[in-house]
Each structure stands twice: as structure tokens, then as C-alpha cells.
PDB file of C-alpha atoms in Angstrom:
ATOM      1  CA  MET R  24       7.351 -56.653  12.435  1.00  0.00           C
ATOM      2  CA  HIS R  25       8.184 -53.125  11.409  1.00  0.00           C
ATOM      3  CA  SER R  26      11.374 -51.448  12.463  1.00  0.00           C
ATOM      4  CA  MET R  27      11.493 -48.348  14.661  1.00  0.00           C
ATOM      5  CA  LEU R  28      12.402 -46.121  11.683  1.00  0.00           C
ATOM      6  CA  HIS R  29       9.433 -47.417   9.689  1.00  0.00           C
ATOM      7  CA  ARG R  30       7.064 -46.592  12.576  1.00  0.00           C
ATOM      8  CA  LEU R  31       8.617 -43.132  13.011  1.00  0.00           C
ATOM      9  CA  ASN R  32       8.239 -42.473   9.270  1.00  0.00           C
ATOM     10  CA  SER R  33       4.534 -43.428   9.423  1.00  0.00           C
ATOM     11  CA  VAL R  34       3.872 -41.122  12.394  1.00  0.00           C
ATOM     12  CA  VAL R  35       5.688 -38.159  10.801  1.00  0.00           C
ATOM     13  CA  CYS R  36       3.896 -38.616   7.449  1.00  0.00           C
ATOM     14  CA  PHE R  37       0.514 -38.890   9.159  1.00  0.00           C
ATOM     15  CA  GLY R  38       1.256 -35.735  11.184  1.00  0.00           C
ATOM     16  CA  GLY R  39       2.251 -33.867   8.018  1.00  0.00           C
ATOM     17  CA  VAL R  40      -0.985 -34.849   6.276  1.00  0.00           C
ATOM     18  CA  VAL R  41      -3.058 -33.749   9.291  1.00  0.00           C
ATOM     19  CA  LEU R  42      -1.190 -30.426   9.410  1.00  0.00           C
ATOM     20  CA  LEU R  43      -1.713 -29.883   5.672  1.00  0.00           C
ATOM     21  CA  VAL R  44      -5.459 -30.551   5.967  1.00  0.00           C
ATOM     22  CA  ALA R  45      -5.714 -28.167   8.955  1.00  0.00           C
ATOM     23  CA  VAL R  46      -3.925 -25.367   7.051  1.00  0.00           C
ATOM     24  CA  LEU R  47      -6.122 -25.919   3.994  1.00  0.00           C
ATOM     25  CA  CYS R  48      -9.301 -25.783   6.129  1.00  0.00           C
ATOM     26  CA  ASN R  49      -7.998 -22.603   7.813  1.00  0.00           C
ATOM     27  CA  HIS R  50      -7.437 -20.961   4.442  1.00  0.00           C
ATOM     28  CA  LEU R  51     -10.751 -22.026   2.859  1.00  0.00           C
ATOM     29  CA  THR R  52     -12.981 -21.160   5.826  1.00  0.00           C
ATOM     30  CA  SER R  53     -11.531 -17.649   6.159  1.00  0.00           C
ATOM     31  CA  PHE R  54     -13.203 -16.604   2.872  1.00  0.00           C
ATOM     32  CA  TYR R  55     -16.693 -17.038   4.333  1.00  0.00           C
ATOM     33  CA  LEU R  56     -16.078 -14.496   7.079  1.00  0.00           C
ATOM     34  CA  LYS R  57     -14.849 -11.626   4.893  1.00  0.00           C
ATOM     35  CA  GLU R  58     -16.768  -8.371   4.791  1.00  0.00           C
ATOM     36  CA  GLN R  59     -15.852  -5.157   3.013  1.00  0.00           C
ATOM     37  CA  PRO R  60     -14.099  -2.487   5.089  1.00  0.00           C
ATOM     38  CA  VAL R  61     -15.593   0.984   5.487  1.00  0.00           C
ATOM     39  CA  ILE R  62     -13.363   3.495   3.670  1.00  0.00           C
ATOM     40  CA  ASP R  63     -13.760   7.208   2.944  1.00  0.00           C
ATOM     41  CA  PHE R  64     -10.729   8.605   1.090  1.00  0.00           C
ATOM     42  CA  GLN R  65     -10.580  12.198  -0.177  1.00  0.00           C
ATOM     43  CA  PHE R  66      -7.650  14.012  -1.779  1.00  0.00           C
ATOM     44  CA  LYS R  67      -7.283  17.248   0.166  1.00  0.00           C
ATOM     45  CA  GLU R  68      -4.748  19.495  -1.546  1.00  0.00           C
ATOM     46  CA  THR R  69      -1.309  19.809  -3.057  1.00  0.00           C
ATOM     47  CA  LEU R  70       0.908  21.170  -0.290  1.00  0.00           C
ATOM     48  CA  SER R  71       3.734  22.156  -2.611  1.00  0.00           C
ATOM     49  CA  LEU R  72       4.789  21.728  -6.222  1.00  0.00           C
ATOM     50  CA  VAL R  73       8.378  22.768  -6.811  1.00  0.00           C
ATOM     51  CA  GLN R  74      11.072  22.327  -9.421  1.00  0.00           C
ATOM     52  CA  MET R  75      14.035  20.565  -7.828  1.00  0.00           C
ATOM     53  CA  PRO R  76      17.678  20.813  -8.921  1.00  0.00           C
ATOM     54  CA  GLU R  77      19.828  17.700  -9.252  1.00  0.00           C
ATOM     55  CA  ARG R  78      20.466  16.214  -5.808  1.00  0.00           C
ATOM     56  CA  ARG R  79      23.140  13.905  -4.507  1.00  0.00           C
ATOM     57  CA  TYR R  80      22.692  11.508  -1.623  1.00  0.00           C
ATOM     58  CA  HIS R  81      26.137  10.724  -0.265  1.00  0.00           C
ATOM     59  CA  ARG R  82      25.001   7.694   1.686  1.00  0.00           C
ATOM     60  CA  TYR R  83      24.444   5.659  -1.459  1.00  0.00           C
ATOM     61  CA  GLY R  84      26.418   7.732  -3.936  1.00  0.00           C
ATOM     62  CA  LEU R  85      23.332   8.200  -6.120  1.00  0.00           C
ATOM     63  CA  ALA R  86      22.331  11.301  -8.013  1.00  0.00           C
ATOM     64  CA  TYR R  87      18.681  12.146  -8.590  1.00  0.00           C
ATOM     65  CA  PRO R  88      18.120  14.225 -11.723  1.00  0.00           C
ATOM     66  CA  ALA R  89      16.385  17.565 -11.651  1.00  0.00           C
ATOM     67  CA  GLY R  90      12.603  17.377 -11.831  1.00  0.00           C
ATOM     68  CA  ASP R  91       9.273  18.280 -10.294  1.00  0.00           C
ATOM     69  CA  GLU R  92       8.427  17.352  -6.727  1.00  0.00           C
ATOM     70  CA  ALA R  93       4.939  17.436  -5.209  1.00  0.00           C
ATOM     71  CA  TRP R  94       3.869  16.974  -1.591  1.00  0.00           C
ATOM     72  CA  LEU R  95       0.209  16.110  -1.039  1.00  0.00           C
ATOM     73  CA  SER R  96      -2.352  15.831   1.738  1.00  0.00           C
ATOM     74  CA  PHE R  97      -5.515  13.765   2.107  1.00  0.00           C
ATOM     75  CA  ASP R  98      -8.313  12.748   4.464  1.00  0.00           C
ATOM     76  CA  LEU R  99      -8.889   9.090   5.296  1.00  0.00           C
ATOM     77  CA  VAL R 100     -11.563   7.587   7.520  1.00  0.00           C
ATOM     78  CA  ALA R 101     -11.415   3.802   7.563  1.00  0.00           C
ATOM     79  CA  ASP R 102     -12.476   0.745   9.525  1.00  0.00           C
ATOM     80  CA  PHE R 103     -10.587  -2.419   8.530  1.00  0.00           C
ATOM     81  CA  ARG R 104     -11.896  -4.575  11.411  1.00  0.00           C
ATOM     82  CA  PRO R 105     -14.202  -6.623   9.109  1.00  0.00           C
ATOM     83  CA  LEU R 106     -11.108  -8.031   7.367  1.00  0.00           C
ATOM     84  CA  TRP R 107      -9.708  -9.619  10.525  1.00  0.00           C
ATOM     85  CA  ASN R 108     -10.294 -13.285  11.280  1.00  0.00           C
ATOM     86  CA  TRP R 109      -8.177 -16.211  12.493  1.00  0.00           C
ATOM     87  CA  ASN R 110      -6.218 -16.305   9.236  1.00  0.00           C
ATOM     88  CA  THR R 111      -5.220 -12.609   9.039  1.00  0.00           C
ATOM     89  CA  LYS R 112      -1.616 -11.807   9.880  1.00  0.00           C
ATOM     90  CA  GLN R 113      -1.473  -8.160   8.790  1.00  0.00           C
ATOM     91  CA  ILE R 114      -2.931  -5.608   6.372  1.00  0.00           C
ATOM     92  CA  PHE R 115      -0.691  -3.416   4.232  1.00  0.00           C
ATOM     93  CA  LEU R 116      -2.449  -0.196   3.241  1.00  0.00           C
ATOM     94  CA  TYR R 117      -1.024   2.261   0.700  1.00  0.00           C
ATOM     95  CA  ILE R 118      -1.996   5.215  -1.470  1.00  0.00           C
ATOM     96  CA  SER R 119      -0.452   5.605  -4.911  1.00  0.00           C
ATOM     97  CA  ALA R 120      -0.588   8.180  -7.684  1.00  0.00           C
ATOM     98  CA  GLU R 121      -0.736   7.180 -11.336  1.00  0.00           C
ATOM     99  CA  TYR R 122      -0.072   9.614 -14.185  1.00  0.00           C
ATOM    100  CA  GLU R 123       1.242   9.777 -17.758  1.00  0.00           C
ATOM    101  CA  THR R 124       3.992  11.862 -19.283  1.00  0.00           C
ATOM    102  CA  ALA R 125       5.288  12.271 -22.827  1.00  0.00           C
ATOM    103  CA  LYS R 126       8.432  10.320 -22.046  1.00  0.00           C
ATOM    104  CA  TYR R 127       6.875   7.593 -19.861  1.00  0.00           C
ATOM    105  CA  GLU R 128       3.456   6.182 -20.632  1.00  0.00           C
ATOM    106  CA  LYS R 129       2.606   4.945 -17.146  1.00  0.00           C
ATOM    107  CA  ASN R 130       4.026   6.208 -13.856  1.00  0.00           C
ATOM    108  CA  ASN R 131       2.867   4.757 -10.541  1.00  0.00           C
ATOM    109  CA  VAL R 132       4.262   6.196  -7.293  1.00  0.00           C
ATOM    110  CA  VAL R 133       3.401   5.223  -3.721  1.00  0.00           C
ATOM    111  CA  PHE R 134       3.346   8.318  -1.501  1.00  0.00           C
ATOM    112  CA  TRP R 135       1.847   6.981   1.754  1.00  0.00           C
ATOM    113  CA  ASP R 136       1.721   3.541   3.401  1.00  0.00           C
ATOM    114  CA  MET R 137       0.849   1.840   6.674  1.00  0.00           C
ATOM    115  CA  ILE R 138       1.070  -1.691   8.087  1.00  0.00           C
ATOM    116  CA  ILE R 139      -1.785  -2.726  10.382  1.00  0.00           C
ATOM    117  CA  GLN R 140      -0.717  -5.628  12.589  1.00  0.00           C
ATOM    118  CA  ARG R 141      -3.541  -5.760  15.147  1.00  0.00           C
ATOM    119  CA  LYS R 142      -7.308  -5.571  14.925  1.00  0.00           C
ATOM    120  CA  GLU R 143      -7.327  -2.829  17.574  1.00  0.00           C
ATOM    121  CA  ASP R 144      -5.302  -0.557  15.257  1.00  0.00           C
ATOM    122  CA  SER R 145      -7.659  -1.048  12.286  1.00  0.00           C
ATOM    123  CA  VAL R 146      -9.857   2.008  12.869  1.00  0.00           C
ATOM    124  CA  PHE R 147      -8.464   5.432  12.116  1.00  0.00           C
ATOM    125  CA  ASN R 148      -9.508   8.947  11.202  1.00  0.00           C
ATOM    126  CA  LEU R 149      -6.749  10.905   9.438  1.00  0.00           C
ATOM    127  CA  THR R 150      -7.512  14.540   8.657  1.00  0.00           C
ATOM    128  CA  ASN R 151      -5.228  16.621   6.463  1.00  0.00           C
ATOM    129  CA  GLU R 152      -2.567  13.858   6.560  1.00  0.00           C
ATOM    130  CA  ALA R 153       0.602  14.775   4.672  1.00  0.00           C
ATOM    131  CA  SER R 154       2.233  12.306   2.292  1.00  0.00           C
ATOM    132  CA  GLU R 155       5.194  10.323   3.631  1.00  0.00           C
ATOM    133  CA  TYR R 156       7.068  10.431   0.350  1.00  0.00           C
ATOM    134  CA  PRO R 157       7.085  13.090  -2.385  1.00  0.00           C
ATOM    135  CA  LEU R 158       5.904  12.520  -5.918  1.00  0.00           C
ATOM    136  CA  ILE R 159       8.983  13.081  -8.062  1.00  0.00           C
ATOM    137  CA  ASP R 160       8.802  13.397 -11.828  1.00  0.00           C
ATOM    138  CA  ILE R 161      12.086  13.693 -13.728  1.00  0.00           C
ATOM    139  CA  SER R 162      10.399  14.791 -16.960  1.00  0.00           C
ATOM    140  CA  LYS R 163       9.294  18.106 -15.350  1.00  0.00           C
ATOM    141  CA  GLU R 164       5.700  17.674 -16.500  1.00  0.00           C
ATOM    142  CA  PHE R 165       3.761  17.717 -13.230  1.00  0.00           C
ATOM    143  CA  ARG R 166       2.095  21.080 -13.729  1.00  0.00           C
ATOM    144  CA  ASN R 167      -1.563  20.825 -14.765  1.00  0.00           C
ATOM    145  CA  LYS R 168      -1.245  17.026 -14.916  1.00  0.00           C
ATOM    146  CA  PRO R 169      -4.263  14.734 -14.281  1.00  0.00           C
ATOM    147  CA  VAL R 170      -3.404  12.211 -11.568  1.00  0.00           C
ATOM    148  CA  LYS R 171      -5.385   9.169 -10.417  1.00  0.00           C
ATOM    149  CA  PHE R 172      -5.045   8.476  -6.689  1.00  0.00           C
ATOM    150  CA  THR R 173      -5.664   4.891  -5.611  1.00  0.00           C
ATOM    151  CA  LEU R 174      -6.067   3.547  -2.096  1.00  0.00           C
ATOM    152  CA  SER R 175      -5.204  -0.169  -2.010  1.00  0.00           C
ATOM    153  CA  TYR R 176      -4.671  -2.790   0.644  1.00  0.00           C
ATOM    154  CA  HIS R 177      -3.085  -6.224   0.764  1.00  0.00           C
ATOM    155  CA  GLU R 178      -4.277  -8.830   3.227  1.00  0.00           C
ATOM    156  CA  THR R 179      -1.438 -11.056   4.405  1.00  0.00           C
ATOM    157  CA  PRO R 180      -2.846 -14.371   5.665  1.00  0.00           C
ATOM    158  CA  ILE R 181      -1.175 -16.800   8.032  1.00  0.00           C
ATOM    159  CA  ALA R 182      -1.753 -19.524   5.433  1.00  0.00           C
ATOM    160  CA  GLY R 183      -2.873 -19.041   1.851  1.00  0.00           C
ATOM    161  CA  ALA R 184      -2.602 -16.570  -0.983  1.00  0.00           C
ATOM    162  CA  LEU R 185      -1.916 -12.851  -0.594  1.00  0.00           C
ATOM    163  CA  LEU R 186      -5.084 -10.880  -1.440  1.00  0.00           C
ATOM    164  CA  TRP R 187      -4.936  -7.516  -3.282  1.00  0.00           C
ATOM    165  CA  ASN R 188      -7.815  -5.025  -3.167  1.00  0.00           C
ATOM    166  CA  THR R 189      -8.276  -1.569  -4.691  1.00  0.00           C
ATOM    167  CA  PRO R 190     -11.553  -0.191  -3.358  1.00  0.00           C
ATOM    168  CA  VAL R 191     -11.112   3.570  -3.865  1.00  0.00           C
ATOM    169  CA  GLU R 192      -9.876   5.639  -6.829  1.00  0.00           C
ATOM    170  CA  GLN R 193     -10.043   9.405  -7.284  1.00  0.00           C
ATOM    171  CA  LYS R 194      -8.894  11.626 -10.184  1.00  0.00           C
ATOM    172  CA  VAL R 195      -7.433  15.097  -9.590  1.00  0.00           C
ATOM    173  CA  VAL R 196      -5.581  17.694 -11.678  1.00  0.00           C
ATOM    174  CA  LEU R 197      -2.399  19.109 -10.124  1.00  0.00           C
ATOM    175  CA  PRO R 198      -1.893  22.911 -10.022  1.00  0.00           C
ATOM    176  CA  ASP R 199      -0.665  24.686 -13.161  1.00  0.00           C
ATOM    177  CA  SER R 200       2.159  26.643 -11.501  1.00  0.00           C
ATOM    178  CA  TYR R 201       4.996  26.001  -9.070  1.00  0.00           C
ATOM    179  CA  PHE R 202       4.524  27.029  -5.442  1.00  0.00           C
ATOM    180  CA  ARG R 203       5.918  26.190  -2.008  1.00  0.00           C
ATOM    181  CA  SER R 204       3.683  26.007   1.051  1.00  0.00           C
ATOM    182  CA  LYS R 205       4.707  27.716   4.228  1.00  0.00           C
TER     183      LYS R 205
END
């Protein structure tokens, strides 16, 4: 006869195998239900492009060097409901700007982001939306600079691998002089 611990070990191992198979089936079957979201992203305008002096933030004791700072706006019409199924936990959506300078070959800055946690919140129409964060360039080379804007999203599943997607890219040239919007 088997002891009580041997029987308990068999039940726990069997339960773990069943749970593992269920999670694997959940992950594999969610790929068949994926459709592409509907996205219309358009860069609107540069709200301001200014030369900033050195700044200090006393909370962290950090100093940011002098440089160029740009605030941007954009239009975004999107429907992310096709991405939702039983394995979707959340969708992280962000817009980044990529540019080159003489000092740094590749610069990539996120200037707007959003976390979508429910299917009901997956449809939105943003018109003339301002960036959450400024584009800051310490080499002071933002004027007349070509910039590639990229809208990307990450699907966070309940079980399985994180999925990255970059469906929309747009290239724009920033203004050639400093200005501040009112």
C-alpha cells in the first residue's frame, strides 16, 4: 500500500500537469482569434520648440543639461477590440519619436502612452491630442530635424509571451526655428 504522502504527491503532480496543459491550450488557441486593429495615426503639429536652460529637479537632486525641447500634437482614431480574447490581460499603447544627431546615432523617445485594461475602453478618437512628455535633445539639434514617429502596442497575455507590434510609422521634419505656442 502507498502512504498518505505518496498519494498526496501523485494528486498534486497530476493537478500541476493538468494546469500546465490548460495554460498551454489557452496560449495556443488565442492566436487563431487575432485580427488586426483599425488605426489611423496622423502627426498634427509641433506645439512648441524652445531652447531650454539647464534645469534642476530638487526632488531627485538631478540636473538636466541645456537643450532643445519640443511639444507635439497628433490625431489618433483606433479600435483595439479585435485584439481582445480570453487570453488578453491588457494592451500598452505608445507613440515614440526616433531621430539622429551628430553626437548620438540613434535617439528614441516615448512622448505619449496609454494602458488599455478593458475591451470597453479600446475604442477612442483623439483629436489634436498633446504629448504627455516633451522631446528633449541635449545636443541642441532639433531644428529642421527629420523625425520618424512610430505608434506601437504591446499585448500582455494572461499566459504566454508578450507580443510587440508596430503598425504605423510616419516621417516628419521639425520646424527650422524656435517658437513657443500660446
